[in-house]
Coordinates of C-alpha atoms in Angstrom, one line a residue:
M911 CA 118.7 72.0 91.5
S912 CA 118.0 74.1 88.4
G913 CA 115.1 72.1 87.0
S914 CA 114.1 73.5 83.6
I915 CA 115.7 76.9 84.1
H916 CA 118.6 76.2 81.7
E917 CA 116.2 75.1 78.9
I918 CA 114.0 78.2 79.5
K919 CA 117.1 80.4 79.2
K920 CA 118.1 78.8 75.9
L921 CA 114.7 79.1 74.4
K922 CA 114.4 82.8 75.5
K923 CA 117.9 83.5 74.0
V924 CA 116.8 82.2 70.6
A925 CA 113.4 84.0 70.9
R926 CA 115.1 87.4 71.6
Q927 CA 116.8 87.1 68.2
M928 CA 113.5 86.7 66.4
V929 CA 112.3 89.6 64.4
M930 CA 108.5 89.9 64.5
D931 CA 106.3 91.1 61.7
S932 CA 105.0 94.5 62.7
N933 CA 101.5 93.4 61.6
S934 CA 101.6 90.2 63.7
H935 CA 100.1 90.0 67.2
D936 CA 101.4 86.5 67.8
I937 CA 103.8 87.4 70.7
T938 CA 103.8 84.0 72.5
P939 CA 106.8 82.6 70.6
K940 CA 108.9 85.6 71.6
V941 CA 107.6 86.2 75.1
L942 CA 106.9 82.6 76.3
P943 CA 108.8 80.3 74.0
H944 CA 109.1 77.5 76.7
Y945 CA 105.3 77.5 77.2
L946 CA 104.7 77.3 73.5
K947 CA 107.1 74.4 73.1
W948 CA 106.0 72.4 76.1
S949 CA 102.3 72.8 75.5
S950 CA 102.7 71.5 71.9
E951 CA 104.6 68.5 73.2
F952 CA 102.7 67.6 76.4
G953 CA 99.3 69.2 76.0
E954 CA 97.6 72.2 77.6
I955 CA 98.2 71.0 81.2
F956 CA 101.7 70.2 82.1
L957 CA 104.2 70.4 85.0
Y958 CA 107.7 71.7 85.0
W959 CA 110.3 72.6 87.6
F960 CA 111.5 76.2 88.1
G961 CA 114.6 75.4 90.2
T962 CA 113.4 73.3 93.1
E963 CA 109.8 74.7 92.7
P964 CA 107.2 72.7 90.8
R965 CA 104.9 74.7 88.6
I966 CA 101.8 73.5 86.8
C967 CA 100.4 75.3 83.7
I968 CA 96.7 75.1 83.0
A969 CA 94.7 76.5 80.0
D970 CA 91.1 75.4 80.9
P971 CA 89.0 78.4 81.8
E972 CA 87.0 76.4 84.4
L973 CA 90.2 75.3 86.2
A974 CA 91.4 78.9 86.2
K975 CA 88.1 80.1 87.6
H976 CA 88.2 77.4 90.3
V977 CA 91.7 78.5 91.4
L978 CA 91.0 82.2 91.4
S979 CA 87.6 81.9 93.2
N980 CA 88.6 79.4 95.8
K981 CA 87.9 80.7 99.3
F982 CA 89.5 77.9 101.4
G983 CA 93.1 78.8 101.0
F984 CA 94.1 75.7 98.9
Y985 CA 95.9 77.8 96.4
T986 CA 98.4 80.0 98.2
K987 CA 100.6 82.8 96.7
P988 CA 104.1 81.5 96.1
E989 CA 106.8 82.8 98.5
P990 CA 108.4 85.8 96.7
R991 CA 112.1 86.1 96.3
P992 CA 113.9 88.7 98.4
T993 CA 114.6 90.8 95.2
I994 CA 110.8 90.9 94.5
I995 CA 110.1 92.0 98.1
A996 CA 112.7 94.7 97.9
M997 CA 111.2 96.0 94.7
I998 CA 107.4 96.0 95.5
G999 CA 107.3 95.5 99.3
K1000 CA 105.0 93.2 101.2
G1001 CA 101.9 95.1 100.2
L1002 CA 98.5 93.9 98.9
A1003 CA 100.1 92.1 96.0
L1004 CA 102.0 89.7 98.2
I1005 CA 100.3 89.3 101.5
T1006 CA 97.5 86.9 102.4
G1007 CA 94.9 86.2 105.1
L1008 CA 94.2 88.7 107.9
D1009 CA 97.1 90.9 106.9
W1010 CA 95.6 91.3 103.4
V1011 CA 92.2 92.2 105.0
K1012 CA 93.8 94.8 107.2
H1013 CA 95.8 96.4 104.3
R1014 CA 92.7 96.3 102.1
R1015 CA 90.6 98.2 104.7
V1016 CA 93.2 100.9 105.1
V1017 CA 94.1 101.4 101.4
N1018 CA 90.6 101.0 99.9
P1019 CA 89.3 104.4 101.0
A1020 CA 92.1 106.1 99.1
F1021 CA 90.5 104.9 95.8
N1022 CA 86.9 105.9 96.2
I1023 CA 85.4 107.9 93.4
E1024 CA 85.7 111.3 95.1
K1025 CA 89.4 110.8 95.9
L1026 CA 90.0 109.7 92.3
K1027 CA 88.3 112.8 90.9
V1028 CA 90.9 114.9 92.8
M1029 CA 93.7 112.8 91.3
T1030 CA 92.3 113.2 87.8
K1031 CA 93.3 116.9 87.8
R1032 CA 96.9 116.0 88.6
M1033 CA 96.9 113.3 85.9
A1034 CA 95.6 115.7 83.3
A1035 CA 98.2 118.3 84.3
C1036 CA 101.0 115.8 83.9
T1037 CA 99.7 114.8 80.5
A1038 CA 99.3 118.4 79.3
S1039 CA 102.9 119.0 80.4
M1040 CA 104.1 116.0 78.3
L1041 CA 102.2 117.3 75.2
D1042 CA 103.7 120.8 75.6
G1043 CA 107.1 119.2 75.7
W1044 CA 106.4 117.4 72.4
K1045 CA 105.3 120.7 70.8
H1046 CA 108.4 122.4 72.0
Q1047 CA 110.6 119.6 70.5
V1048 CA 108.9 120.1 67.1
V1049 CA 109.3 123.8 67.1
Q1050 CA 112.9 123.5 68.0
S1051 CA 113.7 121.1 65.1
Q1052 CA 114.9 122.6 61.9
D1053 CA 112.4 120.8 59.6
Q1054 CA 109.4 121.2 62.0
S1055 CA 109.2 117.4 62.5
K1056 CA 110.5 115.2 65.3
E1057 CA 110.6 111.5 65.9
I1058 CA 109.5 110.7 69.5
E1059 CA 110.1 107.3 71.2
M1060 CA 106.6 106.7 72.6
R1061 CA 107.5 103.9 75.1
R1062 CA 110.0 106.0 76.9
E1063 CA 107.7 109.0 76.9
F1064 CA 104.8 107.0 78.4
Q1065 CA 107.2 105.5 81.0
D1066 CA 108.1 109.1 82.1
L1067 CA 104.5 110.1 82.0
T1068 CA 103.2 107.3 84.3
A1069 CA 106.1 107.8 86.7
D1070 CA 105.3 111.5 86.8
I1071 CA 101.6 110.8 87.5
I1072 CA 102.3 108.3 90.2
A1073 CA 104.8 110.6 91.9
H1074 CA 102.1 113.3 92.0
T1075 CA 99.2 111.1 93.0
A1076 CA 101.2 109.2 95.6
F1077 CA 103.3 112.0 97.1
G1078 CA 101.6 115.2 95.9
S1079 CA 103.4 118.2 97.3
S1080 CA 106.4 115.9 98.1
Y1081 CA 106.7 115.2 94.3
V1082 CA 110.4 115.8 94.0
E1083 CA 111.2 113.3 96.8
G1084 CA 108.6 110.9 95.2
K1085 CA 110.5 111.0 91.9
E1086 CA 113.7 110.0 93.8
V1087 CA 111.8 107.0 95.3
F1088 CA 110.7 105.8 91.9
E1089 CA 114.1 106.2 90.3
A1090 CA 115.4 103.9 93.0
Q1091 CA 112.5 101.5 92.4
R1092 CA 113.2 101.4 88.7
E1093 CA 116.8 100.5 89.4
L1094 CA 115.6 97.8 91.9
Q1095 CA 113.4 96.4 89.1
R1096 CA 116.4 95.9 86.8
Y1097 CA 118.1 93.7 89.5
A1098 CA 114.9 91.8 90.1
V1099 CA 114.4 91.0 86.4
A1100 CA 118.1 90.0 86.0
S1101 CA 117.9 87.5 88.8
S1102 CA 114.4 86.1 88.0
N1103 CA 115.7 83.2 85.8
D1104 CA 118.5 82.1 88.1
V1105 CA 118.3 79.4 90.8
F1106 CA 117.7 81.0 94.2
I1107 CA 119.8 79.7 97.0
P1108 CA 118.2 80.5 100.4
G1109 CA 120.4 82.9 102.4
S1110 CA 122.2 84.2 99.3
Q1111 CA 120.5 87.6 99.8
Y1112 CA 122.7 88.2 102.8
I1113 CA 126.0 87.7 101.0
P1114 CA 127.7 91.0 100.3
T1115 CA 128.0 90.5 96.5
R1116 CA 128.2 93.6 94.3
S1117 CA 124.5 93.3 93.2
N1118 CA 123.3 92.7 96.8
I1119 CA 125.2 95.7 98.1
Q1120 CA 123.7 97.9 95.4
M1121 CA 120.2 96.6 96.2
W1122 CA 120.7 97.3 99.9
K1123 CA 121.7 100.9 99.1
L1124 CA 118.6 101.3 96.9
E1125 CA 116.3 99.8 99.5
R1126 CA 117.7 102.2 102.2
R1127 CA 117.3 105.1 99.8
V1128 CA 113.6 104.3 99.2
R1129 CA 112.9 103.8 102.9
N1130 CA 114.7 106.8 104.1
T1131 CA 113.1 109.1 101.5
V1132 CA 109.5 107.9 102.3
M1133 CA 110.2 108.1 106.0
S1134 CA 111.4 111.7 105.6
I1135 CA 108.2 112.6 103.8
I1136 CA 106.1 111.0 106.4
E1137 CA 107.9 112.6 109.3
S1138 CA 107.7 116.1 107.7
R1139 CA 103.9 115.7 107.4
I1140 CA 103.6 114.5 111.0
D1141 CA 105.6 117.5 112.1
K1142 CA 103.3 119.9 110.3
G1143 CA 100.3 118.6 112.2
S1144 CA 97.7 120.1 109.9
G1145 CA 96.4 117.1 107.9
Y1146 CA 98.5 114.7 105.9
G1147 CA 97.4 115.7 102.3
D1148 CA 95.0 114.3 99.8
D1149 CA 97.5 112.1 97.9
L1150 CA 97.8 108.3 98.4
L1151 CA 100.4 108.6 101.2
G1152 CA 98.4 111.3 103.0
L1153 CA 95.2 109.3 102.7
M1154 CA 96.9 106.1 104.1
M1155 CA 98.4 108.1 107.0
G1156 CA 95.0 109.7 107.7
V1157 CA 93.1 106.4 107.7
S1158 CA 95.8 104.8 110.0
E1159 CA 95.6 107.8 112.4
T1160 CA 91.8 107.6 112.6
A1161 CA 92.0 103.8 113.1
R1162 CA 94.5 104.2 115.9
K1163 CA 92.1 106.5 117.8
Q1164 CA 89.2 104.1 117.2
E1165 CA 91.1 100.9 117.8
G1166 CA 90.6 99.8 114.2
P1167 CA 93.1 98.3 111.7
K1168 CA 96.1 100.5 111.0
L1169 CA 99.3 100.4 109.1
N1170 CA 102.7 101.0 110.7
M1171 CA 105.6 102.9 109.0
D1172 CA 107.0 99.9 107.2
E1173 CA 103.6 98.8 105.9
I1174 CA 102.8 102.2 104.5
I1175 CA 106.2 102.2 102.7
D1176 CA 105.5 98.8 101.3
E1177 CA 102.1 99.9 99.9
C1178 CA 103.7 102.9 98.2
K1179 CA 106.2 100.5 96.6
T1180 CA 103.3 98.3 95.4
F1181 CA 101.3 101.3 94.1
Y1182 CA 104.3 102.3 92.0
F1183 CA 105.0 98.8 90.6
A1184 CA 101.3 98.1 89.9
G1185 CA 100.8 101.3 87.9
H1186 CA 104.0 102.1 86.2
E1187 CA 105.1 99.5 83.6
T1188 CA 101.6 98.1 83.2
T1189 CA 100.0 101.5 82.3
S1190 CA 102.9 102.7 80.1
N1191 CA 102.9 99.5 78.1
L1192 CA 99.1 99.7 77.7
L1193 CA 99.4 103.3 76.4
T1194 CA 102.2 102.3 74.0
W1195 CA 100.4 99.3 72.7
T1196 CA 97.2 101.3 72.3
V1197 CA 98.9 104.1 70.3
F1198 CA 100.5 101.5 68.1
L1199 CA 97.2 99.8 67.3
L1200 CA 95.4 103.0 66.7
S1201 CA 98.1 103.9 64.1
L1202 CA 97.1 100.7 62.3
H1203 CA 93.3 101.3 62.6
Q1204 CA 93.0 105.0 61.7
G1205 CA 89.2 104.8 61.5
W1206 CA 89.2 104.4 65.3
Q1207 CA 91.4 107.5 65.6
E1208 CA 88.7 109.5 63.8
M1209 CA 85.9 108.2 66.0
L1210 CA 87.8 108.8 69.2
R1211 CA 88.9 112.3 68.1
E1212 CA 85.3 113.2 67.3
E1213 CA 84.0 111.9 70.6
V1214 CA 86.7 113.8 72.7
L1215 CA 86.0 117.0 70.8
R1216 CA 82.2 116.6 71.2
E1217 CA 82.4 115.9 75.0
C1218 CA 85.4 118.0 76.0
G1219 CA 85.9 120.6 73.3
N1220 CA 89.3 122.2 73.6
E1221 CA 89.3 122.0 77.4
I1222 CA 91.4 119.7 79.6
P1223 CA 89.2 116.7 80.5
D1224 CA 88.0 116.4 84.1
A1225 CA 86.4 113.5 85.8
E1226 CA 82.9 114.5 84.7
M1227 CA 84.0 114.7 81.0
L1228 CA 85.8 111.4 81.2
N1229 CA 82.7 109.8 82.5
K1230 CA 80.8 110.7 79.3
L1231 CA 83.4 109.1 77.0
K1232 CA 81.9 105.8 75.7
L1233 CA 84.5 104.8 73.2
A1234 CA 87.8 106.0 74.7
S1235 CA 88.1 103.5 77.6
P1236 CA 86.6 100.4 76.0
C1237 CA 88.8 100.9 72.9
Y1238 CA 91.9 100.1 74.9
F1239 CA 90.6 96.6 75.7
F1240 CA 89.0 96.1 72.3
F1241 CA 92.4 96.6 70.7
L1242 CA 94.1 94.4 73.3
W1243 CA 91.8 91.4 72.8
F1244 CA 90.6 91.7 69.2
P1245 CA 93.5 93.2 67.3
V1246 CA 93.0 90.9 64.2
L1247 CA 89.5 92.2 63.5
E1248 CA 89.1 94.8 60.7
T1249 CA 87.5 97.8 62.3
E1250 CA 85.2 99.8 60.1
R1251 CA 83.7 103.2 60.9

């Protein structure tokens, strides 16, 4: 019933005790110790059992391309666990087929360039607020210096930005939604390496009861925001939630694809999950690597000052930055290269 789960747990327990060299980027032994062990024993293509579910690992780029580009439905998305559905909802990340097409048509207009330009101002305002907080902490300290834990700061920043861009004027309620989502994430991660028994999500265990409470809290809060905007009757807002509501209302009048209340809530969950941890980890990793390659710091600082001066960057200014965005991916994929000015 458990397949290889017990061995994976043992290998991960040992890996967690490993202390990495701060100059090393070889994270595979710590993050995926089972993959490293089995690929060395059985080759780059191997199969293992995650509980009762068979999984095959491939490392050939052509095979990966074949799987990702296949249009015939041969490679379906795995059925997600109830904890995952509770956390991110059945939005674009999990659905397939015609449901995916419908959701994509409704959500896609919210991410056109003009809409993103409006969101850029909110992102800049959130970032400026974080930087002001750092300055205040330094001023308040006795020796005019302060140690700041960047990962936590960037997690708060991305949550702040998502709350503003997803819920706009309903920002306070949006923060409540994402606090509940973060708690749901802890439960989902805790159960990810356990054998799933179908139907166990309905048993009133302590963890299940807490998850049910968090799910209701998310749903009730988002529904309250939606209902308050419907009652106002003068537009739904230019944030993600308002744009989805507006597109669905237009589609209803024109007999086009539309999202119901549950589907809109699920897309809000997906938007949070897709943008929170991923972006905060990227920012933390980027700052860490920039601290190792200070020549890049100088180049980026010069470019920002040249294009933006001392003003808060807007969408037009960001479009002129040639090094700032590509440098994230440069450092992610080529960290071992020595970078010279």
